[in-house]
PDB file of C-alpha atoms and ligand atoms in Angstrom:
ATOM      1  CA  UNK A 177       0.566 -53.907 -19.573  1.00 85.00           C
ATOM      2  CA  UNK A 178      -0.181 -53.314 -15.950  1.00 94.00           C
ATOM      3  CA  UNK A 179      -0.440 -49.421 -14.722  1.00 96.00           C
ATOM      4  CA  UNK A 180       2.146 -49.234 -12.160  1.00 97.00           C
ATOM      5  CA  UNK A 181      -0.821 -47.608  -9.314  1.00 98.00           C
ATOM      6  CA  UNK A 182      -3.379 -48.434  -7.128  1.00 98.00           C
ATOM      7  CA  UNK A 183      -7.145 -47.968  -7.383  1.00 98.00           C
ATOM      8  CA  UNK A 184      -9.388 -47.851  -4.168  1.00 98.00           C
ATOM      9  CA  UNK A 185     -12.985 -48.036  -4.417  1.00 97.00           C
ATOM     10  CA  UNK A 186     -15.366 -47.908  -1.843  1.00 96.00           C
ATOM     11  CA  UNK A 187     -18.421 -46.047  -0.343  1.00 95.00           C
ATOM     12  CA  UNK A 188     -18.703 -42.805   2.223  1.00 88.00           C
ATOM     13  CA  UNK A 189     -16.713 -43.053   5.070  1.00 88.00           C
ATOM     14  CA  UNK A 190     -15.215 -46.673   4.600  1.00 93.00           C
ATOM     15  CA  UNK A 191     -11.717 -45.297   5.422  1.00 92.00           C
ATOM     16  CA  UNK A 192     -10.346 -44.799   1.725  1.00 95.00           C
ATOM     17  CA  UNK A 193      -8.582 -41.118   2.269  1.00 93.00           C
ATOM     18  CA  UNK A 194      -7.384 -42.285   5.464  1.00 93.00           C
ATOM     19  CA  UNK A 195      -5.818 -45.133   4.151  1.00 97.00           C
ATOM     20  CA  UNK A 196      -4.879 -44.166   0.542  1.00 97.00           C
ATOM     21  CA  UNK A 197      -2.866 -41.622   1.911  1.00 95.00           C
ATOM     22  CA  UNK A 198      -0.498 -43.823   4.055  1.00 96.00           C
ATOM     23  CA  UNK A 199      -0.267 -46.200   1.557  1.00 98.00           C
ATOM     24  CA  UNK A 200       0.726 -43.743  -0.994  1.00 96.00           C
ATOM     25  CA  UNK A 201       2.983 -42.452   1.510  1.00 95.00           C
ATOM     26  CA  UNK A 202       4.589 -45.540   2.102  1.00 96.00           C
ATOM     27  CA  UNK A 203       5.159 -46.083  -1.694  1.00 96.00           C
ATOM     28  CA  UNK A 204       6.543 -42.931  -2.080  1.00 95.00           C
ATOM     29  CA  UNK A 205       3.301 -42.521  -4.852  1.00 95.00           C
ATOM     30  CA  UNK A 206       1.279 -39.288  -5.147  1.00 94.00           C
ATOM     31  CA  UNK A 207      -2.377 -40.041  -3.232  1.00 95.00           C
ATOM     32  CA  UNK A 208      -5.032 -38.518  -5.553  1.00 96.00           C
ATOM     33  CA  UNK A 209      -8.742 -37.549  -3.760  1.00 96.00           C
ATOM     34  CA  UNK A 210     -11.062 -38.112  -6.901  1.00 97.00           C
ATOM     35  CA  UNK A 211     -14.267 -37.111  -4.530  1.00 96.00           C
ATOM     36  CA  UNK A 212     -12.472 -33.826  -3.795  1.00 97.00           C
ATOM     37  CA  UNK A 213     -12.474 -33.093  -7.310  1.00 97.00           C
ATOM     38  CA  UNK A 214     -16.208 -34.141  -7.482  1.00 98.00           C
ATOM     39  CA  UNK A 215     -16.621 -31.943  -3.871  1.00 98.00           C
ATOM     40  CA  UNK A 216     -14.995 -28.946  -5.982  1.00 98.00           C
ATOM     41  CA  UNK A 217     -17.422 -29.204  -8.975  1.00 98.00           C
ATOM     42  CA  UNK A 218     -20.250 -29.212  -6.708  1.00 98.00           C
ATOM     43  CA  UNK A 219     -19.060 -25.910  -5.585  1.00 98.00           C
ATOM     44  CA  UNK A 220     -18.608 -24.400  -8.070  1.00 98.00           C
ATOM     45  CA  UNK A 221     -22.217 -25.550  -9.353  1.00 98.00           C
ATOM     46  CA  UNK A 222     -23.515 -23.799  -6.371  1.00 98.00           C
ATOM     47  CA  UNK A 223     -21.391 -20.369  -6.677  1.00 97.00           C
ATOM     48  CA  UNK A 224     -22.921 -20.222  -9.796  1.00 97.00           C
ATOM     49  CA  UNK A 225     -26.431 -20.949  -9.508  1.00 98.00           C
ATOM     50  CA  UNK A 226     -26.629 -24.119 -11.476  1.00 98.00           C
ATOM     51  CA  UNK A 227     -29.412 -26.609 -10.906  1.00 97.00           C
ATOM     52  CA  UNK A 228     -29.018 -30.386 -11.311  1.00 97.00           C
ATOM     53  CA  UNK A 229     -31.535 -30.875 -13.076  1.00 97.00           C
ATOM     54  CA  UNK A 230     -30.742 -28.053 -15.889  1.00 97.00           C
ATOM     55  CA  UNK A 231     -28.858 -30.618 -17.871  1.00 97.00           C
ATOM     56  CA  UNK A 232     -27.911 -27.719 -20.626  1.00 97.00           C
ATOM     57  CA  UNK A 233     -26.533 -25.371 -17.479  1.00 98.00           C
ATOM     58  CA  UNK A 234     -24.372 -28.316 -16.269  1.00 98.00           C
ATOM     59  CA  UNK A 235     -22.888 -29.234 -19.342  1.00 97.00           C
ATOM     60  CA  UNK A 236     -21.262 -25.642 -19.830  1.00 97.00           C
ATOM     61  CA  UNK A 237     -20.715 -25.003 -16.780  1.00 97.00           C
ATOM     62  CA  UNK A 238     -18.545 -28.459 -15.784  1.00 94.00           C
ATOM     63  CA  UNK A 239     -16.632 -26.954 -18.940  1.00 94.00           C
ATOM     64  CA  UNK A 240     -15.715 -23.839 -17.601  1.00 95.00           C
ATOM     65  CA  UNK A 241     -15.071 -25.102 -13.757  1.00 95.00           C
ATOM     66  CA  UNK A 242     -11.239 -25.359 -14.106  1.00 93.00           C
ATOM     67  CA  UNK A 243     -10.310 -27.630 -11.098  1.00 95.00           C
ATOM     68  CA  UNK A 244      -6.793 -28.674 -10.842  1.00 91.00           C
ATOM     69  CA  UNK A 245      -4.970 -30.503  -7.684  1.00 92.00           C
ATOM     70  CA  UNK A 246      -1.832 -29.216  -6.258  1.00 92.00           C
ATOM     71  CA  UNK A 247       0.103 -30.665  -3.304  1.00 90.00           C
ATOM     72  CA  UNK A 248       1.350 -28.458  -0.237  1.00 86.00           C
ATOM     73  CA  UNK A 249       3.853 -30.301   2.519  1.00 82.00           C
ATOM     74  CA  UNK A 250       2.581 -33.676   0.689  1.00 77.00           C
ATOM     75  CA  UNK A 251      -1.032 -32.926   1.765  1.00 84.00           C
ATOM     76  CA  UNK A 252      -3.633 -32.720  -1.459  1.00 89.00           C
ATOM     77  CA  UNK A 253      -4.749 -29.229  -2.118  1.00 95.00           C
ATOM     78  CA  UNK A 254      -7.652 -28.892  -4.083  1.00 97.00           C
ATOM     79  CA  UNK A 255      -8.095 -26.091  -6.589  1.00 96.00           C
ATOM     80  CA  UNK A 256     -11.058 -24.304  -7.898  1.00 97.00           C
ATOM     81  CA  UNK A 257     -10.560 -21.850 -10.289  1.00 94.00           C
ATOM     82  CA  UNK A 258      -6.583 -21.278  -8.848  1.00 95.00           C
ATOM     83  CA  UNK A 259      -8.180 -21.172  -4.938  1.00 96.00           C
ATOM     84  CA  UNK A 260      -7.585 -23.704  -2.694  1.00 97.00           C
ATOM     85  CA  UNK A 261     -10.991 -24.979  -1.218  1.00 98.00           C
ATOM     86  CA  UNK A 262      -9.806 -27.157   0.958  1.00 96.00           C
ATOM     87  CA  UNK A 263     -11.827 -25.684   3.558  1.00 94.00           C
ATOM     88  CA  UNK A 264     -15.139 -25.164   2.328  1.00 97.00           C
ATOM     89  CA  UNK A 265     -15.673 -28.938  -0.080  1.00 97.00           C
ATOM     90  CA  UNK A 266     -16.058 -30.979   3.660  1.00 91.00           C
ATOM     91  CA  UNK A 267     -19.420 -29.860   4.309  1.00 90.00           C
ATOM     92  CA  UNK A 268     -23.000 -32.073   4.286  1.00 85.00           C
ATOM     93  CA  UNK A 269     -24.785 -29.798   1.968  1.00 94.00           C
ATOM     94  CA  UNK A 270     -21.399 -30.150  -0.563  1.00 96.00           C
ATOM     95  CA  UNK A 271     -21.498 -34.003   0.046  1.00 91.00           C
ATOM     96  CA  UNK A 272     -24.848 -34.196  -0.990  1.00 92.00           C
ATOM     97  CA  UNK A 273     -24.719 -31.986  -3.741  1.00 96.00           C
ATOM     98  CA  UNK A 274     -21.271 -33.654  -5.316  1.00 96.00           C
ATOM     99  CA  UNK A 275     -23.417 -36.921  -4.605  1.00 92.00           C
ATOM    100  CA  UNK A 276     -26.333 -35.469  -6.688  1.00 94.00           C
ATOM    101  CA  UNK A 277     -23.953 -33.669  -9.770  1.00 97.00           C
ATOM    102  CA  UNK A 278     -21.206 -36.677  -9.920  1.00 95.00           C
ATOM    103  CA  UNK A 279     -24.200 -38.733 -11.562  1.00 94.00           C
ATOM    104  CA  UNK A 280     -24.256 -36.383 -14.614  1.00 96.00           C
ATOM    105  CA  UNK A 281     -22.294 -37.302 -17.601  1.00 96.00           C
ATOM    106  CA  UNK A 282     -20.622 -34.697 -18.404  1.00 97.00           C
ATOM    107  CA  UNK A 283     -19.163 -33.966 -15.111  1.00 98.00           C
ATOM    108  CA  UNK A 284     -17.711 -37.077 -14.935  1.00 97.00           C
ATOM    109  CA  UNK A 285     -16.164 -37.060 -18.589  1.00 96.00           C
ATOM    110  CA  UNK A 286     -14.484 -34.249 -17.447  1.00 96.00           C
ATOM    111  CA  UNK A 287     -12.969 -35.366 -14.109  1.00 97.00           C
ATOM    112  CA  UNK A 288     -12.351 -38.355 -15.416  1.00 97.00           C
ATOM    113  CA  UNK A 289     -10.076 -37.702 -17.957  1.00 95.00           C
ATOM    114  CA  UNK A 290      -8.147 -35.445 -15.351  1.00 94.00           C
ATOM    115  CA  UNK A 291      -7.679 -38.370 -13.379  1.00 96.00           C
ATOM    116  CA  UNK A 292      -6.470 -39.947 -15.973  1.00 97.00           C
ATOM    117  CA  UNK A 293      -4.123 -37.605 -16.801  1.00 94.00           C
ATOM    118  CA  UNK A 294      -3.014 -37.572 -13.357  1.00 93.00           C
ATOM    119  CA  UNK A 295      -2.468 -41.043 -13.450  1.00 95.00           C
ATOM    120  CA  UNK A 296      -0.121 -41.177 -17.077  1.00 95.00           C
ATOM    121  CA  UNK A 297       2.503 -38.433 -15.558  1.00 93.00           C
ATOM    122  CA  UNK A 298       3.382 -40.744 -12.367  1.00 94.00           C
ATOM    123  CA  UNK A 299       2.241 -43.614  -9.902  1.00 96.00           C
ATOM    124  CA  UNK A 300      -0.594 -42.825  -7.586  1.00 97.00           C
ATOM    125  CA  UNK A 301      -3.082 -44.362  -5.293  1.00 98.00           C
ATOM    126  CA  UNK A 302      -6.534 -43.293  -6.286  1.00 98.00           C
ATOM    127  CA  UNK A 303      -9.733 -43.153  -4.518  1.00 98.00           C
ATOM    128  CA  UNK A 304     -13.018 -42.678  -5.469  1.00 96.00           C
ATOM    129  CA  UNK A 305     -16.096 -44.710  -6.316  1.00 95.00           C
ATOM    130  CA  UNK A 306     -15.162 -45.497 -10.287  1.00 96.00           C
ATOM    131  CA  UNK A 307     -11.512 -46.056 -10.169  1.00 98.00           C
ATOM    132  CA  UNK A 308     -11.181 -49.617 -10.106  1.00 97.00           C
ATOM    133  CA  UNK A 309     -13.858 -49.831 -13.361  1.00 96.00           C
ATOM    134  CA  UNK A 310     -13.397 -46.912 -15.366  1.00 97.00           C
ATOM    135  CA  UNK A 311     -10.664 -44.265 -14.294  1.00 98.00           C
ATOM    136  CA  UNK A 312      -7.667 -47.184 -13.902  1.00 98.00           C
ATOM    137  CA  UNK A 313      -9.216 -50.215 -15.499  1.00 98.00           C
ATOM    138  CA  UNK A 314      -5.108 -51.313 -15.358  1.00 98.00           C
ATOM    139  CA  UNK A 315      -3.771 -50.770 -12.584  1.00 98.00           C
ATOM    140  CA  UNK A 316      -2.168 -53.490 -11.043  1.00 98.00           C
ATOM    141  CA  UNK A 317      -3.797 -53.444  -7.538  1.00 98.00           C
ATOM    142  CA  UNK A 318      -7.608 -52.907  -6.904  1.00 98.00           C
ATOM    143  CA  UNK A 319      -9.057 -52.533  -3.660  1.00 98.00           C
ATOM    144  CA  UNK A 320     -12.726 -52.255  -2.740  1.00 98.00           C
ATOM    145  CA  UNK A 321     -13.132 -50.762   0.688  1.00 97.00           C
ATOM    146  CA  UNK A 322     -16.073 -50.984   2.691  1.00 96.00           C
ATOM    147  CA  UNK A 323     -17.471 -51.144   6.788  1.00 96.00           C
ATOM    148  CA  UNK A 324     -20.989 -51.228   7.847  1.00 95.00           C
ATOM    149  CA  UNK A 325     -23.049 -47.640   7.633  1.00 96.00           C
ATOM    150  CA  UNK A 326     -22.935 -48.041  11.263  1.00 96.00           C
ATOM    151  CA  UNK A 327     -19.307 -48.123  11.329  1.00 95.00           C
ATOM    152  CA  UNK A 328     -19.014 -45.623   9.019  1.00 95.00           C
ATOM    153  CA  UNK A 329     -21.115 -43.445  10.404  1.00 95.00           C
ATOM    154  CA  UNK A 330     -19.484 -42.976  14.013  1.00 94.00           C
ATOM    155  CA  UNK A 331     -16.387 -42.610  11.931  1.00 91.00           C
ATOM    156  CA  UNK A 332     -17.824 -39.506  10.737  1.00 90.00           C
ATOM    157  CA  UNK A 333     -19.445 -38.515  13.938  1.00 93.00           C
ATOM    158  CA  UNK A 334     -15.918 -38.157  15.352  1.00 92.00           C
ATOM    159  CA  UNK A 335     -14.655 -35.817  12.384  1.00 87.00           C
ATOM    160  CA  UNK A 336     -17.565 -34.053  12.698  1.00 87.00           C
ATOM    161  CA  UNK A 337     -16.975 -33.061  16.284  1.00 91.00           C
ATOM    162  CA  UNK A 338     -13.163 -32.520  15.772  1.00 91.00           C
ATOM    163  CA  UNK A 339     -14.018 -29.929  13.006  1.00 84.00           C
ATOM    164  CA  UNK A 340     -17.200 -28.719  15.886  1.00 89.00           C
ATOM    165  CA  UNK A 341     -19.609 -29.787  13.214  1.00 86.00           C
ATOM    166  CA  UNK A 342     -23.145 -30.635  15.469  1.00 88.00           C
ATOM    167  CA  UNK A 343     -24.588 -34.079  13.314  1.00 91.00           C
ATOM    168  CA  UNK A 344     -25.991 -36.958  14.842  1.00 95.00           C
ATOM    169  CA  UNK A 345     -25.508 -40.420  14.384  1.00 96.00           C
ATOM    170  CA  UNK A 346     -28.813 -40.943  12.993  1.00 96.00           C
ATOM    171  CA  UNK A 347     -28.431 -37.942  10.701  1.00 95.00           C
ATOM    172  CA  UNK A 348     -25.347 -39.336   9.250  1.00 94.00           C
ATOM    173  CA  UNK A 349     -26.605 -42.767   9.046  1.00 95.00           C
ATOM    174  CA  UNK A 350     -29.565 -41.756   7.184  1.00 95.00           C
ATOM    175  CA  UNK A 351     -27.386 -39.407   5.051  1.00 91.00           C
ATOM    176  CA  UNK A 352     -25.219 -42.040   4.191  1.00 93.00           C
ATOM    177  CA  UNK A 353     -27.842 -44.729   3.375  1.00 94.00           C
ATOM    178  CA  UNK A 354     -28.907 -42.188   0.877  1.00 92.00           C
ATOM    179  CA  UNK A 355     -25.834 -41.339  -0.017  1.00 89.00           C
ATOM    180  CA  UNK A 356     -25.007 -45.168  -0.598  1.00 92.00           C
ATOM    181  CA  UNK A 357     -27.711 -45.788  -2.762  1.00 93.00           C
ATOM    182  CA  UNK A 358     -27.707 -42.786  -5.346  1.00 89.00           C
ATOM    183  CA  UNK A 359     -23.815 -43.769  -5.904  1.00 89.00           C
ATOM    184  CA  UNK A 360     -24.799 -47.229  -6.344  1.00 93.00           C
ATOM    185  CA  UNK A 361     -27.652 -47.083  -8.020  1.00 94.00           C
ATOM    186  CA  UNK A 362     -27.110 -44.214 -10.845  1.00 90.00           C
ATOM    187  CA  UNK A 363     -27.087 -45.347 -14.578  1.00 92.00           C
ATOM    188  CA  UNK A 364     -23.534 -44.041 -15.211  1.00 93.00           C
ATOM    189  CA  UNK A 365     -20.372 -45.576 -13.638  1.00 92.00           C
ATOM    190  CA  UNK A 366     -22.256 -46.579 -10.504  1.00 92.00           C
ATOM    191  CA  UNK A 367     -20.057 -47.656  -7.322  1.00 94.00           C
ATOM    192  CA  UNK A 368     -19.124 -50.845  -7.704  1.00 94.00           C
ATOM    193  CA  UNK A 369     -16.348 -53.423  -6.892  1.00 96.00           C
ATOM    194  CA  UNK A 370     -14.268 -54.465  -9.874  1.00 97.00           C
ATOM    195  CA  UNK A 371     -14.341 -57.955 -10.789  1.00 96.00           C
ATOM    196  CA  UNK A 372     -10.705 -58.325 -10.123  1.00 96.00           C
ATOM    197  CA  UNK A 373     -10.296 -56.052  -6.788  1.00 98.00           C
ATOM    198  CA  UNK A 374     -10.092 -57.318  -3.269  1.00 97.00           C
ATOM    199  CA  UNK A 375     -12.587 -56.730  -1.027  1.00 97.00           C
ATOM    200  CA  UNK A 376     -11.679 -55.704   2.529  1.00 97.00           C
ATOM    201  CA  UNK A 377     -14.285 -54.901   5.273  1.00 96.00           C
ATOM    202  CA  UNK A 378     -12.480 -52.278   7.434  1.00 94.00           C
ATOM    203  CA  UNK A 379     -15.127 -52.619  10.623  1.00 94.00           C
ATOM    204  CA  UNK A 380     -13.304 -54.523  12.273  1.00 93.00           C
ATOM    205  CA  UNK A 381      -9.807 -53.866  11.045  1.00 95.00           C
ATOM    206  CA  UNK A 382      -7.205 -50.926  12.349  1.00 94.00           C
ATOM    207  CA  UNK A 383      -5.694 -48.106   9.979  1.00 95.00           C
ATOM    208  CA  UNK A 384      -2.440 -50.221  10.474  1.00 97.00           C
ATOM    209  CA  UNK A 385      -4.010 -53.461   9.889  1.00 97.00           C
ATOM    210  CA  UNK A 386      -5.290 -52.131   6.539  1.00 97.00           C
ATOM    211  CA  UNK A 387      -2.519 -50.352   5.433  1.00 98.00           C
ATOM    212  CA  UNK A 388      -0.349 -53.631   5.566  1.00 98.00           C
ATOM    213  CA  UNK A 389      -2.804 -55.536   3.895  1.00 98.00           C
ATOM    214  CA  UNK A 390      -2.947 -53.091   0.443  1.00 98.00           C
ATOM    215  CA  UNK A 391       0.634 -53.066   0.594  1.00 98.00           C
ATOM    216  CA  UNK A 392       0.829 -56.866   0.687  1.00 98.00           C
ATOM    217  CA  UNK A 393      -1.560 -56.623  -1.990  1.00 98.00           C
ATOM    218  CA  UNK A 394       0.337 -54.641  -4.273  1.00 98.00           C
ATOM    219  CA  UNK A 395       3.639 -55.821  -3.689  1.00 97.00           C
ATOM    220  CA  UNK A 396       2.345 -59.446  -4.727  1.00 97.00           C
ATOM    221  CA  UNK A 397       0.239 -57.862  -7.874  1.00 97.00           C
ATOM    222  CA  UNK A 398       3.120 -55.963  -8.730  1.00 97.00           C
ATOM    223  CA  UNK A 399       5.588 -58.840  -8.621  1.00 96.00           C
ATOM    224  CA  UNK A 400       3.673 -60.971 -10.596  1.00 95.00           C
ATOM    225  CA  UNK A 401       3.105 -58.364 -13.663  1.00 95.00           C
ATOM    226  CA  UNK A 402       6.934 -57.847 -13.548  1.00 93.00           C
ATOM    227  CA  UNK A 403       7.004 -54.821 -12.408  1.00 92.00           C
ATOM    228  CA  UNK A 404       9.914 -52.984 -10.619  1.00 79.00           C
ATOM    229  CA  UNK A 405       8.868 -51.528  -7.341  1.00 73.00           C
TER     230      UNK A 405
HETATM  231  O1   DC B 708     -15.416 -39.698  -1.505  1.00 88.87           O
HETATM  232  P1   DC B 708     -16.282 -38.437  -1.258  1.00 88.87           P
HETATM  233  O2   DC B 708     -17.302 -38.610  -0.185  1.00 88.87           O
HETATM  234  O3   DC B 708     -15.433 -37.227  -1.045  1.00 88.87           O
HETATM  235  O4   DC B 708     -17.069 -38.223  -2.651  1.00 88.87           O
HETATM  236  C1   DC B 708     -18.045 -37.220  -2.819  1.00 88.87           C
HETATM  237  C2   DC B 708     -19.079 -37.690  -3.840  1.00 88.87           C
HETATM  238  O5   DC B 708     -18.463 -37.734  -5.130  1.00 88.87           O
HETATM  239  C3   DC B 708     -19.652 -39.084  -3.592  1.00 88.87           C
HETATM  240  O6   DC B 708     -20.992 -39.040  -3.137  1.00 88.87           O
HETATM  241  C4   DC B 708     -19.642 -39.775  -4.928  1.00 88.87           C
HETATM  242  C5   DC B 708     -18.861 -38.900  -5.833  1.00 88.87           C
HETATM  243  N1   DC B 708     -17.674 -39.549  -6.394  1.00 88.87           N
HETATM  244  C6   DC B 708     -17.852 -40.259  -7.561  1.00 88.87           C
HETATM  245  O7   DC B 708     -18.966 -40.388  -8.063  1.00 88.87           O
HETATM  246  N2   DC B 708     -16.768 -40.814  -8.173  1.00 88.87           N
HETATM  247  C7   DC B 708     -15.547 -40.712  -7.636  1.00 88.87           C
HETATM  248  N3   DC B 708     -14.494 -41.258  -8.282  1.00 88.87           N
HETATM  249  C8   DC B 708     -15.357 -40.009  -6.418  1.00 88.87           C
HETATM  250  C9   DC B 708     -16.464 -39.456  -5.807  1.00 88.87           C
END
C-alpha cells in the first residue's frame, strides 16, 4: 500500500524547502523540513560541547536532545528542547556541523523515526537527503531535486544578503562542493536518488514551473495506486 505523501530528495540549495512548501500548500499537506531537524541536533551538539568524533558523547547526547516540530501561521517552527530555533539553525558553521553529525548513526535513528512518526499521523511533503530511500520508502511520489553548484550557489548568495549574511560565491561554492560530497559519500543513508523517483534539474526551471510539475507528478502516482486525493 502506497503512503498517501511525498518525498523530496535532493542536495544543498537545489530548491527543495522552497518548493516543498508550496506544494504542500497546495495539497493542503503538512511540509516537514527533515534538515531543520538535523540543523537542531547540530545545535544542540554544540551548546553542549560534544565532539563528532566522541562517538560515546554523541550517542547520549542525540538521546537526550528532545527536538520536536511545531507549526506557527502554517510556517515550520523548529523546536529544541521546547525553544524555537528558528533563528539561530540557518547559519554556515550549523550547516557544516549538521553536515558533519547527520552522518552518525545514532543521530539519524533518532530523527528518523520522528519523521516517521510524523509521517503515520497525516500526509506530508518531506524533504531531506534520505526520504525517498529510507524515511518514506512508500510514498507514492518521489522527487529528486537537483541544479548545478553554480546555480545553487547564487541561490544562496541572494539569501545570504537578504538575511545581511557577507559570503561569497566562491565560499559557498566551495562549501557546497564539500558539503555535496560528505552527504553523498558517507557509509550510512548517503544522498541518493531513489530508484523509482523523478529526477528534475531545477537550473533552468522557475518555482512555478516546478511546483506544477510535482503536482502533476503526484496527482498521476496517486491516481494510479487508487488513492483518493
Ligand atoms: O537540507 P539542509 O541543508 O537544511 O540539511 C542540513 C544537513 O542535514 C545536510 O548537510 C545533510 C543533513 N540531512 C540529512 O543527512 N538527511 C536529511 N533527511 C536532511 C538533512
Amino acid at each position: 500500500m502506497k503512503l498517501n505523501s511525498i518525498a523530496i530528495d535532493g542536495p544543498a540549495g537545489a530548491g527543495k524547502s522552497t518548493i516543498a512548501r508550496k506544494v504542500a500548500e497546495q495539497l493542503g499537506f503538512i511540509y516537514v523540513d527533515t534538515g531543520a531537524m538535523y540543523r537542531a541536533m547540530a545545535l544542540f551538539m554544540e551548546q553542549n560541547h560534544v565532539e563528532p568524533s566522541d562517538q560515546d558523547a554523541v550517542s547520549r547526547a542525540c538521546r537526550r536532545a528532545d527536538i520536536s516540530i511545531a507549526y506557527q501561521d502554517g510556517a515550520q517552527v523548529t523546536l529544541l528542547d521546547g525553544v524555537n530555533v528558528n533563528a539561530m539553525i540557518r547559519t554556515e558553521q550549523i550547516s557544516r556541523m549538521a553536515s558533519v553529525f547527520s552522518a552518525n548513526g545514532d543521530v539519524r535513528k533518532r530523527l528518523v523515526e520522528l519523521q516517521q512518526k510524523l509521517a503515520q499521523e497525516t500526509p506530508v511533503v518531506m524533504d531531506g537527503r534520505d526520504i525517498g530511500t529510507v524515511v518514506l520508502p512508500d510514498a507514492v511520489c518521489k522527487i529528486y531535486l537537483t541544479a548545478s553548484v553554480r546555480v545553487r550557489a547564487e541561490r544562496r548568495l541572494k539569501e545570504d544578503l537578504a538575511r545581511g549574511t557577507q559570503t561569497t560565491l566562491t565560499e559557498l561554492e566551495q562549501e557546497i562542493a564539500e558539503r555535496d560530497e560528505r552527504d553523498c559519500h558517507r557509509a550510512i543513508s548517503p544522498l541518493r536518488q531513489a530508484d523509482d523517483a523523478v529526477l528534475l534539474d531545477t537550473s533552468e526551471l522557475t518555482i512555478g514551473e516546478v511546483t506544477d510539475r510535482i503536482l502533476a507528478c503526484y496527482r498521476n502516482a496517486a491516481a494510479s495506486a487508487g488513492l483518493t486525493i
